[in-house]
Coordinates of C-alpha atoms in Angstrom, one line a residue:
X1 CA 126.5 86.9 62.3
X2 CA 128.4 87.4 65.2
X3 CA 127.6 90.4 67.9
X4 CA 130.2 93.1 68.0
X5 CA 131.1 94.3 71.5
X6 CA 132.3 97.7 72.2
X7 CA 131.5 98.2 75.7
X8 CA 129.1 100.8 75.0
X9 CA 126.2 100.0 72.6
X10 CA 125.5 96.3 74.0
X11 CA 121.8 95.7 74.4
X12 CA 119.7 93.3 76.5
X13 CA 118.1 91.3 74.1
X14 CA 122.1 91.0 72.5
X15 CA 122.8 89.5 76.4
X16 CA 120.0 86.9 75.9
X17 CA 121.0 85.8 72.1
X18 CA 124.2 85.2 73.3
X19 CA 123.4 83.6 77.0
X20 CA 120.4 81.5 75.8
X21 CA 121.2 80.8 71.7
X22 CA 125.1 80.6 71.9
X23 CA 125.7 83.5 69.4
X24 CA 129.1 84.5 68.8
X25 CA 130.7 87.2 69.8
X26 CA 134.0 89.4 68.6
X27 CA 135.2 92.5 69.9
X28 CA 135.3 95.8 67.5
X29 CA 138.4 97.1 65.8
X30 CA 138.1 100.4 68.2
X31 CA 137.2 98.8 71.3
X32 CA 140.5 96.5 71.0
X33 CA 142.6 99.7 70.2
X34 CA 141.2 101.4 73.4
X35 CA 141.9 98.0 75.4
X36 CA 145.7 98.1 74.0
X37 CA 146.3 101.7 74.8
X38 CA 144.9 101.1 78.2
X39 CA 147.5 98.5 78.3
X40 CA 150.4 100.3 77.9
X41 CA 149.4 102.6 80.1
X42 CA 149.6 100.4 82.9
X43 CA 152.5 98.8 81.4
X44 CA 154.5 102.6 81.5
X45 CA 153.0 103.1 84.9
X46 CA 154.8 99.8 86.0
X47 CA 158.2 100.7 84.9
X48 CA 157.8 104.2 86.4
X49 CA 157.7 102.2 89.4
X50 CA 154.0 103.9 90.4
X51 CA 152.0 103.2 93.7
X52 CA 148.5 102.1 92.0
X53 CA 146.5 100.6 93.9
X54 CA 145.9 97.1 92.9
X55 CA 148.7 97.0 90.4
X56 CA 151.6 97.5 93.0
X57 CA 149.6 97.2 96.3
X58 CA 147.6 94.4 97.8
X59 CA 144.0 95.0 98.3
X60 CA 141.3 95.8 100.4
X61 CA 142.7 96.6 104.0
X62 CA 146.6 95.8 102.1
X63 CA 146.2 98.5 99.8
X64 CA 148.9 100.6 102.0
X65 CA 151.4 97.1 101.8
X66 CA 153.8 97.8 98.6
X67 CA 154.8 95.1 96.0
X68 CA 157.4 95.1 94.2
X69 CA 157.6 94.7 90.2
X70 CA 158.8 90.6 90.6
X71 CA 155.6 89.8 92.9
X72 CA 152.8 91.4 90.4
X73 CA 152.0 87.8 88.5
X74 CA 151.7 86.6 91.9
X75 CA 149.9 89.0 93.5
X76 CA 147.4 88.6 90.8
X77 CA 147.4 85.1 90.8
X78 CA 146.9 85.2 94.5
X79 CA 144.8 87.5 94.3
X80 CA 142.3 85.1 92.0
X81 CA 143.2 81.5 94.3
X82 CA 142.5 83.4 97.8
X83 CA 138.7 84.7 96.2
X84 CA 137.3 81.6 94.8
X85 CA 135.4 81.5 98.4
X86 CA 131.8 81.1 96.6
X87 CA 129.6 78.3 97.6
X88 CA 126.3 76.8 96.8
X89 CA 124.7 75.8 93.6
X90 CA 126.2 76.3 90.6
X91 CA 124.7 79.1 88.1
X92 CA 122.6 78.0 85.3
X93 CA 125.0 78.2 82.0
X94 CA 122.6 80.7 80.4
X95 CA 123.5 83.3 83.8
X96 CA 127.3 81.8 83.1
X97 CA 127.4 82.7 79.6
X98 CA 126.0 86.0 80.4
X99 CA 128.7 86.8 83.2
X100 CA 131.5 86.2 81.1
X101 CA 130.1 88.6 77.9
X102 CA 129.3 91.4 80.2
X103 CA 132.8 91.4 81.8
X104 CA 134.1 90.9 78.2
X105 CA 131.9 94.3 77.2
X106 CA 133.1 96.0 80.1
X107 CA 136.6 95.5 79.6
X108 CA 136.1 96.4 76.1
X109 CA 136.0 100.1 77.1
X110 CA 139.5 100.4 77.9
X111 CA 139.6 101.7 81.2
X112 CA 140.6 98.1 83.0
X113 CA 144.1 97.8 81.7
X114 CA 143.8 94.6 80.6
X115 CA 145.8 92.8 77.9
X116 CA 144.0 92.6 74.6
X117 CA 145.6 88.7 74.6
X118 CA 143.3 88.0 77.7
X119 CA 140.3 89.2 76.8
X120 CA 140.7 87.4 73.6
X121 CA 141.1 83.7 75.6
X122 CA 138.4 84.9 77.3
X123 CA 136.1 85.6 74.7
X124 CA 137.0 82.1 73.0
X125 CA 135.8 80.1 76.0
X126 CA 132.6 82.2 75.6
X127 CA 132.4 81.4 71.8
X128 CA 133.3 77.7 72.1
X129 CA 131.4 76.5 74.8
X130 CA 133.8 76.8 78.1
X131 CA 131.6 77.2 80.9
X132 CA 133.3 77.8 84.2
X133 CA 131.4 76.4 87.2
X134 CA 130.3 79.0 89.2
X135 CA 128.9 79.1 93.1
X136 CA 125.8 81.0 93.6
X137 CA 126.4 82.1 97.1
X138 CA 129.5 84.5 98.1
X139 CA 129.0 88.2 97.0
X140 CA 128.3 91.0 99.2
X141 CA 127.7 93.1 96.0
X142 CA 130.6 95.4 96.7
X143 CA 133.7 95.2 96.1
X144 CA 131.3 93.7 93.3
X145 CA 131.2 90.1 92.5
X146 CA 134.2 89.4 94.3
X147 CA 134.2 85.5 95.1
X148 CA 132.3 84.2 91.7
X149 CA 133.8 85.9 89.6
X150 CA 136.9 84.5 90.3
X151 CA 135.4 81.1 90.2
X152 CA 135.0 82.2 86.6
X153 CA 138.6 83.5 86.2
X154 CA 140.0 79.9 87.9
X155 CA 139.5 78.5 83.9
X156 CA 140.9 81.6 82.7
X157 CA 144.3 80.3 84.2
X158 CA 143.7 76.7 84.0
X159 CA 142.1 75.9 87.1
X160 CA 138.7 75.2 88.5
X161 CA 136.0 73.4 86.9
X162 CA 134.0 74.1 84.0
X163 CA 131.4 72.8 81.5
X164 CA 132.0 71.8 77.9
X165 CA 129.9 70.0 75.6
X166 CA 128.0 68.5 78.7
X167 CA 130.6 67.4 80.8
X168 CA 131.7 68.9 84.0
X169 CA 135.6 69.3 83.9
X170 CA 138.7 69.8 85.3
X171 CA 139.2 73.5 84.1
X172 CA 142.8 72.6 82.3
X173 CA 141.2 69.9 80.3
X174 CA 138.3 71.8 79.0
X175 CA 140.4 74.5 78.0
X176 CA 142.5 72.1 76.0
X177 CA 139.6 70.1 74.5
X178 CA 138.8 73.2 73.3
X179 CA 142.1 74.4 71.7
X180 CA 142.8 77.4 74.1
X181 CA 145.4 78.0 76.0
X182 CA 144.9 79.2 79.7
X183 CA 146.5 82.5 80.4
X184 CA 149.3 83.4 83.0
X185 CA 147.5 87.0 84.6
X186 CA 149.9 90.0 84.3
X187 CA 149.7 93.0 86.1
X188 CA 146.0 94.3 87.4
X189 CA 144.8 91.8 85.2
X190 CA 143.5 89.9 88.5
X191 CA 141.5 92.7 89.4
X192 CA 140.0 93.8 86.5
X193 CA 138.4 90.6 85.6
X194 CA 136.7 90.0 89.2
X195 CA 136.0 93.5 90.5
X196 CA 132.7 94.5 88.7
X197 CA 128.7 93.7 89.1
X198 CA 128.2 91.2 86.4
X199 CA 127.0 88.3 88.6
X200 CA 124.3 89.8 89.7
X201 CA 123.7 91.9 86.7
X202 CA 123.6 88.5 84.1
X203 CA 121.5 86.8 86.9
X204 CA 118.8 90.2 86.6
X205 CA 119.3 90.4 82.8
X206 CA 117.7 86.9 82.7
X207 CA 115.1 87.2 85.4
X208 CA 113.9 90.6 83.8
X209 CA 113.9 88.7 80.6
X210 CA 111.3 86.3 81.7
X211 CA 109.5 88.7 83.7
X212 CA 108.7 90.6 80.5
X213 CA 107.4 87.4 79.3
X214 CA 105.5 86.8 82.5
X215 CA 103.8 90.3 82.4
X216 CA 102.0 89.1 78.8
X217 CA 101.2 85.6 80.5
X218 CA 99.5 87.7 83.2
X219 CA 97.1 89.5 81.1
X220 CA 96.5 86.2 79.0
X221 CA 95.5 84.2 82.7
X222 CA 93.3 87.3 83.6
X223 CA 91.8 87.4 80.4
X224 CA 90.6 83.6 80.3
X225 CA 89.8 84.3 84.1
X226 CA 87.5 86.5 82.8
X227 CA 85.8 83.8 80.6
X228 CA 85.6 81.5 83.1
X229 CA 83.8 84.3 85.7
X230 CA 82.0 85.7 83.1
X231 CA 83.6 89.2 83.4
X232 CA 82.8 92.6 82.9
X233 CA 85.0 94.1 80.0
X234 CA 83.8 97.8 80.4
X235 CA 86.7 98.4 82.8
X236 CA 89.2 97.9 80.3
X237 CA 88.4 100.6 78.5
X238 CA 91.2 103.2 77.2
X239 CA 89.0 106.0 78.5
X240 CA 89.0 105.0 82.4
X241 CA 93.2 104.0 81.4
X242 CA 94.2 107.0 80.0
X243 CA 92.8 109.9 82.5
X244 CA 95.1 108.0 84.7
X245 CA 98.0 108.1 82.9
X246 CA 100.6 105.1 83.4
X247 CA 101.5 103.3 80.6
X248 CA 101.5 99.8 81.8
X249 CA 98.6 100.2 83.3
X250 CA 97.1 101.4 79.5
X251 CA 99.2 98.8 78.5
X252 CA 97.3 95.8 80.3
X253 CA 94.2 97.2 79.6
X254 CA 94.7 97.0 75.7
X255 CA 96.0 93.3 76.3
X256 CA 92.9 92.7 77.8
X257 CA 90.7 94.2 75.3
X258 CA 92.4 92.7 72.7
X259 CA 92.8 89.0 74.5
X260 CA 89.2 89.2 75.0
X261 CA 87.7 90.7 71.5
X262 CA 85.2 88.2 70.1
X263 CA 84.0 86.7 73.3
X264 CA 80.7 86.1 74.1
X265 CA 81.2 85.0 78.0
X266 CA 83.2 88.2 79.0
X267 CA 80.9 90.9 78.0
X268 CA 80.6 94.9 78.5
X269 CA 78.3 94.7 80.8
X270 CA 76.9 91.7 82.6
X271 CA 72.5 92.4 83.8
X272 CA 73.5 89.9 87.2
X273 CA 76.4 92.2 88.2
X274 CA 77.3 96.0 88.5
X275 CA 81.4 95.0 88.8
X276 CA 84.0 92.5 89.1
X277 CA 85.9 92.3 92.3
X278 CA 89.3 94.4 92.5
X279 CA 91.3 91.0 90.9
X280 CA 89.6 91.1 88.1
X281 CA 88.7 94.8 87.7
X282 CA 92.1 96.3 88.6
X283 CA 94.3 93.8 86.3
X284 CA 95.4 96.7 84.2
X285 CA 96.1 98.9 87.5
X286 CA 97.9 95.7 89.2
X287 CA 99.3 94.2 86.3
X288 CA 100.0 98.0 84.8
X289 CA 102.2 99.2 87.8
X290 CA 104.6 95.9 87.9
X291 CA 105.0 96.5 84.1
X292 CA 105.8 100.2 84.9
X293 CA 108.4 98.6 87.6
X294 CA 110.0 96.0 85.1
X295 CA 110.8 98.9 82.5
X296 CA 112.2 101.0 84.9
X297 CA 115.1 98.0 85.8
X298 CA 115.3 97.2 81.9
X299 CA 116.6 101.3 81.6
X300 CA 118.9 100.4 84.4
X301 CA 119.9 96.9 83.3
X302 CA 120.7 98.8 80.0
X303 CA 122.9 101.4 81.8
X304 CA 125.1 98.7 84.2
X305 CA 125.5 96.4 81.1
X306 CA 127.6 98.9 79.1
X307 CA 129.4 100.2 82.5
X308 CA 132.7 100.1 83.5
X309 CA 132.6 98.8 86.7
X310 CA 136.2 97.6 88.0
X311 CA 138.6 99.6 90.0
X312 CA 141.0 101.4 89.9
X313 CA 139.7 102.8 86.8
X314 CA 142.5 103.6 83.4
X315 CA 142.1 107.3 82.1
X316 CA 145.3 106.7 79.6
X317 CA 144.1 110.5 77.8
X318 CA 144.2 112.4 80.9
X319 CA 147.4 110.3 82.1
X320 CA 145.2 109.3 85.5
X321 CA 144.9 106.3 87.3
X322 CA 141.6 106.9 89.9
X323 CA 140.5 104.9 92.7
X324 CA 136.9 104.7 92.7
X325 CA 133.8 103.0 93.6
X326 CA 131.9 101.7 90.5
X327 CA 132.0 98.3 91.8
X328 CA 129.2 99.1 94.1
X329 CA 126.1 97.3 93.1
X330 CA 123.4 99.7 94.9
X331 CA 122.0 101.1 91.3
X332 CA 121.4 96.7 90.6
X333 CA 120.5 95.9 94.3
X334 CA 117.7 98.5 94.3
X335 CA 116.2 97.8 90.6
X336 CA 116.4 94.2 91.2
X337 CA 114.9 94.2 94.8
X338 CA 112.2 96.4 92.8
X339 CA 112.2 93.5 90.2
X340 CA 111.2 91.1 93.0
X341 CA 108.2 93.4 94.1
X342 CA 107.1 93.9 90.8
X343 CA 107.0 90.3 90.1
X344 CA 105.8 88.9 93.4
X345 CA 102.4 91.0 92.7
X346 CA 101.3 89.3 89.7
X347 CA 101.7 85.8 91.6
X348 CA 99.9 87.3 94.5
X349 CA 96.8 88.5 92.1
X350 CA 96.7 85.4 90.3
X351 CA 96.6 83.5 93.3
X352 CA 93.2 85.5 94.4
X353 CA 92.0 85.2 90.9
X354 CA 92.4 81.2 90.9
X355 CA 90.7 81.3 94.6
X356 CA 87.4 83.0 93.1
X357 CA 87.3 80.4 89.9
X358 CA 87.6 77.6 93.2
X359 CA 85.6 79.1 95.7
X360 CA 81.7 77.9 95.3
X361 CA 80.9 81.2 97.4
X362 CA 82.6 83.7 94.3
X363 CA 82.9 81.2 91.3
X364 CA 79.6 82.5 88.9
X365 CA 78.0 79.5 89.9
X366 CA 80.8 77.2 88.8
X367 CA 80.7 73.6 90.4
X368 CA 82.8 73.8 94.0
X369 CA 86.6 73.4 93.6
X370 CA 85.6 73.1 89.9
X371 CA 85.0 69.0 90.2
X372 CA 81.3 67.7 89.2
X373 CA 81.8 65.1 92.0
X374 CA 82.5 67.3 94.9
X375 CA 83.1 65.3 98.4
X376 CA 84.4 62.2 96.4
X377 CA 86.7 64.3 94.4
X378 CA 88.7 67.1 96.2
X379 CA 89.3 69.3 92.3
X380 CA 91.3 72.0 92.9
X381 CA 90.9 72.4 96.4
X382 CA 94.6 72.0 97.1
X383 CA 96.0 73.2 93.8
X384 CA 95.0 76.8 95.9
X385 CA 96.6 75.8 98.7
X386 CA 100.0 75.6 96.4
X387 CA 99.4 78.5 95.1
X388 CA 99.3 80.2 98.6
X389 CA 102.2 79.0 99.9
X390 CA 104.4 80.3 97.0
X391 CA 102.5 83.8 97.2
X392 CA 103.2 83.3 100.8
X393 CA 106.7 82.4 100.4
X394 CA 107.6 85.3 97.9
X395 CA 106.6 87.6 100.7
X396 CA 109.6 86.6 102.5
X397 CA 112.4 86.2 99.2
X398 CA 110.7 90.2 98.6
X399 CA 111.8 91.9 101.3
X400 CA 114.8 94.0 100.1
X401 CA 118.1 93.0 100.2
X402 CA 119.6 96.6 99.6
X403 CA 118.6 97.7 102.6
X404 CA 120.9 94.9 104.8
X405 CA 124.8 95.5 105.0
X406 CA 127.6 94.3 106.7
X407 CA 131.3 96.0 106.6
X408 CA 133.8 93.7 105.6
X409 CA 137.5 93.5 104.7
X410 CA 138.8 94.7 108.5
X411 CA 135.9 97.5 108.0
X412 CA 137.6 99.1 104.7
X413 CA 134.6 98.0 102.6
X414 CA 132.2 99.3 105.5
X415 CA 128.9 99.2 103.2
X416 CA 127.7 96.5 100.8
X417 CA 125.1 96.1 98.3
X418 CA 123.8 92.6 98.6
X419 CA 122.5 92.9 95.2
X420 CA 123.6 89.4 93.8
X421 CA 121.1 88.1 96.7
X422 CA 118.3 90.8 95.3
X423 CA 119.3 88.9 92.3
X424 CA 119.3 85.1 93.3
X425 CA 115.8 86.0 95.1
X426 CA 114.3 87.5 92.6
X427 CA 115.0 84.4 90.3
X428 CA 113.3 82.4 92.7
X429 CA 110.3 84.3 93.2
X430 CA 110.1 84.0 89.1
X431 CA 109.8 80.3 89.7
X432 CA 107.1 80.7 92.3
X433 CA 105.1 83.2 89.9
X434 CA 105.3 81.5 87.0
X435 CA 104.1 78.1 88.7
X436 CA 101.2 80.3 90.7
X437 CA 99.9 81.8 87.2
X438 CA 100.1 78.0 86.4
X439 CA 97.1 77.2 88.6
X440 CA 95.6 80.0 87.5
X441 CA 95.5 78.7 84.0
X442 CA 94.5 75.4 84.6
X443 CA 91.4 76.5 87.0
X444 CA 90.7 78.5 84.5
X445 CA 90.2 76.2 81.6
X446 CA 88.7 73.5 83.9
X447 CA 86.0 76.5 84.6
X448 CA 85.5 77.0 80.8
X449 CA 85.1 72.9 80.0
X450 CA 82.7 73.5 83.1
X451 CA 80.5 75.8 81.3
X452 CA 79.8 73.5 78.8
X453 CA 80.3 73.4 74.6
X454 CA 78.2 76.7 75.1
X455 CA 81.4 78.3 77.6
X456 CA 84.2 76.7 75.2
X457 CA 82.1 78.1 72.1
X458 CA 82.1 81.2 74.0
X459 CA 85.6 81.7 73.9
X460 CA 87.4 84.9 72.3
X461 CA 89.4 83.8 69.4
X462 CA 92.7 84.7 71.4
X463 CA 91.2 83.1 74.6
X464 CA 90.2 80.3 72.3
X465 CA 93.7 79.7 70.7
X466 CA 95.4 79.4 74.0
X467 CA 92.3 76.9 75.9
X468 CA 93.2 74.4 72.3
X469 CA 96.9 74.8 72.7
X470 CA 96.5 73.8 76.9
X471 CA 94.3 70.9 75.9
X472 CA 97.1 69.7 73.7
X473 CA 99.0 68.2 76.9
X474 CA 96.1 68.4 79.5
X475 CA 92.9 67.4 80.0
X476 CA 89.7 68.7 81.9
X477 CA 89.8 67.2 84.9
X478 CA 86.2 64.7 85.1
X479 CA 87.7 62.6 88.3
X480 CA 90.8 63.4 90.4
X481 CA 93.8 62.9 89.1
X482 CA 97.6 63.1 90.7
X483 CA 97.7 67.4 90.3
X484 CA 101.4 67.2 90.4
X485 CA 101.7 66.2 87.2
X486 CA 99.6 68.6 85.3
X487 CA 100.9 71.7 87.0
X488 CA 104.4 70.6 85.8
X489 CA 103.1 70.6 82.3
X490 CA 101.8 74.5 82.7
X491 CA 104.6 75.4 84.6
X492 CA 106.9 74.3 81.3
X493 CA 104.4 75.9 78.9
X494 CA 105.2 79.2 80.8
X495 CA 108.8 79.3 80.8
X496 CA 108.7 78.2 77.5
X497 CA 106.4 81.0 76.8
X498 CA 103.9 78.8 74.6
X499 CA 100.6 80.2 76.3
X500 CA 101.4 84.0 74.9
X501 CA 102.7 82.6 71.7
X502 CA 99.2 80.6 71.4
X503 CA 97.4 83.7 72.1
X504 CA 100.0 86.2 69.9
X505 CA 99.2 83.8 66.8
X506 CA 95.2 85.2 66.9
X507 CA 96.0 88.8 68.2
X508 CA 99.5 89.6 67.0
X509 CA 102.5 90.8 68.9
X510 CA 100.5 91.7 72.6
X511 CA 102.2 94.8 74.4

C-alpha cells in the first residue's frame, strides 16, 4: 500500500519505509489541488509581468537584476547547471531516496509554485528506482541545500548521473530505461526544487534512526557488562529513577532490569562490593540523558520533515508572494549537532566499560586482557586501544557545526547554518559508536566464556539469548586470533540490529 504524501502528516518511520524498503509513494487528491492552485498563481503573477524574486529576478546578490518573461526557462535551467558545485562522496541511496521524498512532501503543501507535472516525474524516479548521484560535500545549510540538491534536480532535466537497478548512469539514460520523461523546468520551478533543508534533514532522519537503535544496543552491552563484572543491580531500581525524573534515564534503567532479570552473576547486592564504578552504576543516567537528547531531535525531525522550506514562499489565498528565510537550517544544525553529542556519549561510556572487563586491575578477577595465555597472547589488549581512538576521534566530528559561519553570495547570505556537516558528522560518529559498543560486546562475552559453564549458566535469559546469538558467528577467543575480523562481524550485527532483536525475542519490545 503505497504512503500518501500531503506535506503535512508525513512521519519518520514513513521516511525510513520508503528510504530503506522502497515503498511507494503517491501524492493525495488535496495536496495535488493545492500544488495546482499554487501554480496558477505564479502562472497569473507572470503575465502581470510581477517583480518576484526568483521568478523574474536572478538570485542571491542578482535578485535586484530583472528578467524578462522569454529568459525564465533559462534562468531556471541556469540556475540548476551553475549549482551542481557539490563534491565528495556520493550519498548512500537510502539518504538519496529520502531527499527526494521529503522535497516531494514539501512541495506537496502548495506554497512552492511548482507544476503538479513536475512533481509527478519527480515522484516516479523515486517510485521506480532513479537514484540521482549526489555529492556529499557543498552546503552551507542556508540558502539550504543549495549545491546537492541540484545534483538531484540534474536527472530531473536529463542530466547528471544517477543509479538504477545497480548501475551508475548517464542521467538521460536512466530516465529512459525507466519510461520517464525528463522535464524542461518552468518558471520558479528551479528554485523550489533546490532551496530547502532536505539534505541534511534525510541524512539526520537516518542517523537518528539508527541512533534509536543504538540507545537499546547500549543498555543490552551494559547489561551483559554487568554479567561479565558481576554487577550490582540495586541501582537500577525505579525508586532511585523516578525521584529524579527524566524519562530516559527511567527508561534505561527498566532496560536494565529487565535485560538482566533471571541472572544469577549480576545480583542486588554483591558481599565483595558496596558499588559499581560510575560506568556501570550511572548507565541509566548516561545512557538516560542521550535518549532524552535523541527524542528531542526526533520532535524536531518531525517538524522540518513536513515544512515548507523553499523561498519565496506562494500564499495564492491571501494573493502574497513573501520573501523569507525558511531555508535556514539552524532548527536542523542545532538538533543534529545535539544528535552527535548524544551519541558520542554512549561510545565514550562503552569504551570505559570494555577497559574495566580488560583491565586486570578493575576486571572482578577476570584473566588480564581477558586471554588465559597472557604474555604469549596479547587478548584484547589492543581491541581497547580501537576503541579509544574512535571515542577519541568523535570528540573532534562533535564539536558543533552551528556555531561556525561564513557569509557568502557577495555577503547577501551573511550567516549559514552548516547543518548538512552537523549532519554528515554525526553519521560518522554513528559509525564509530556502533563499532566502539562492538568491543564492548565481544569483551564482554569473552568475560562470560571466562567465567566458566558456571558464568555462561549464570546468564539472564535475555543476556543469555543475545551471548548464543554472538556465538553463532564468533567464538571465544582460547589463542589470538586476527581481531579484525571478529570486530567486523559485531559491527554488522549492530547495524543490522540483531543483538537487540536477540535480546527483544526473551524480553519483548525493550524501551
Amino acid at each position: 500500500m503505497a504512503i500518501v504524501i500531503d506535506g503535512q502528516n508525513l512521519t519518520v518511520d514513513e521516511v525510513i519505509r520508503v528510504a530503506r524498503k522502497g515503498e511507494p509513494v503517491e501524492l493525495s487528491l488535496e495536496a495535488r489541488a493545492a500544488v495546482k492552485k499554487a501554480r496558477d498563481y505564479v502562472d497569473k503573477k507572470l503575465e502581470e509581468g510581477a517583480v518576484i524574486y526568483g521568478l523574474t529576478t536572478g538570485f542571491g546578490k542578482f535578485s535586484d537584476t530583472l528578467i524578462s518573461k522569454e529568459e525564465t526557462a533559462d534562468l531556471q535551467r541556469n540556475l540548476i547547471i551553475s549549482h551542481t558545485c557539490a563534491m565528495g562522496d556520493m550519498l548512500p541511496k537510502e539518504a538519496v531516496r529520502a531527499v527526494m521524498l521529503l522535497r516531494c512532501n514539501a512541495l506537496a503543501r502548495g506554497n512552492s509554485g511548482i507544476r503538479p507535472q513536475t512533481l509527478d516525474t519527480l515522484l516516479s524516479m523515486l517510485n521506480q528506482g532513479v537514484h540521482p548521484q549526489i555529492p556529499e560535500k557543498g552546503s552551507l545549510g542556508a540558502s539550504g541545500d543549495l549545491a546537492p540538491l541540484s545534483h538531484m534536480v540534474l536527472t530531473l532535466i536529463g542530466e547528471g548521473q544517477a543509479e538504477y537497478q545497480g548501475q551508475i548512469l548517464p542521467g538521460r539514460e536512466a530516465m529512459k530505461l525507466a519510461g520517464i520523461q525528463p522535464v524542461e523546468l518552468a518558471a520558479k520551478e528551479g528554485l523550489a526544487l533546490i532551496n530547502g533543508t532536505q539534505v541534511m534533514t534525510a541524512i539526520g532522519i537516518n542517523v537518528l534512526w539508527d541512533a534509536q537503535n543504538l540507545a537499546r544496543t547500549a543498555d543490552i552491552a551494559a547489561a551483559m557488562t554487568a554479567e561479565a563484572l558481576r554487577g550490582i543491580k540495586k541501582a537500577y531500581d525505579p525508586k532511585v529513577h523516578q525521584v529524579r525524573g527524566h524519562q530516559g534515564q527511567q527508561d534505561s534503567a527498566a532496560n536494565l532490569l529487565t535485560l538482566l532479570e533471571g541472572s544469577r552473576n549480576a545480583k542486588d547486592v554483591n558481599p565483595n562490593k558496596v558499588q559499581d564504578p560510575y560506568s556501570l552504576r550511572c548507565v541509566p543516567q548516561i545512557h538516560g540523558a542521550s535518549r532524552d537528547a535523541i527524542e528531542y531531535v526526533y520532535e524536531a525531525v518531525t517538524r522540518e520533515i513536513n515544512a515548507v522550506t523553499d523561498n519565496p514562499l506562494i500564499f495564492p489565498d491571501e494573493d502574497e508572494v513573501i520573501s523569507g528565510g525558511n531555508f535556514h537550517g539552524q532548527p536542523m544544525a542545532l538538533a543534529f549537532d545535539f544528535l552527535k553529542m548524544a551519541i558520542s556519549e554512549f561510545a565514550s561510556v562503552s569504551e570505559r566499560r570494555s577497559e574495566r572487563l580488560i583491565n586486570p586491575q578493575l576486571s572482578e578477577g577476570l584473566a588480564p586482557f581477558l586471554t588465559k595465555h597472557g604474555g604469549v597472547c596479547s587478548g584484547f589488549m589492543i581491541a581497547q586501544y580501537a576503541a579509544a581512538s574512535m571515542v577519541s576521534e568523535n570528540k573532534i566530528y562533535a564539536h558543533p557545526a552551528c556555531v561556525d559561519s561564513i557569509p557568502s553570495s557577495g555577503n547577501q547570505e551573511d550567516h549559514v547554518s552548516m547543518g548538512t556537516t552537523a549532519a554528515r558528522t554525526a553519521a560518522m560518529i554513528l559509525d564509530n559508536a556502533q563499532k566502539v559498543l562492538g568491543i564492548e560486546l565481544f569483551a564482554a562475552s569473552q568475560g562470560i566464556w571466562l567465567r566458566g559453564e558456571r558464568g555462561i549458566a549464570g546468564l539472564a535469559p535475555a543476556t543469555r539469548s543475545v551471548y548464543d546469538h554472538i556465538r553463532k558467528t564468533v567464538d571465544p577467543v582460547d589463542r589470538d586470533v586476527i581481531m579484525h575480523d571478529e570486530l567486523v562481524k559485531f559491527d554488522e550485527m549492530i547495524k543490522k540490529n540483531e543483538i537487540a532483536e536477540a535480546a527483544e525475542r526473551i524480553t519483548g519490545p525493550l524501551r
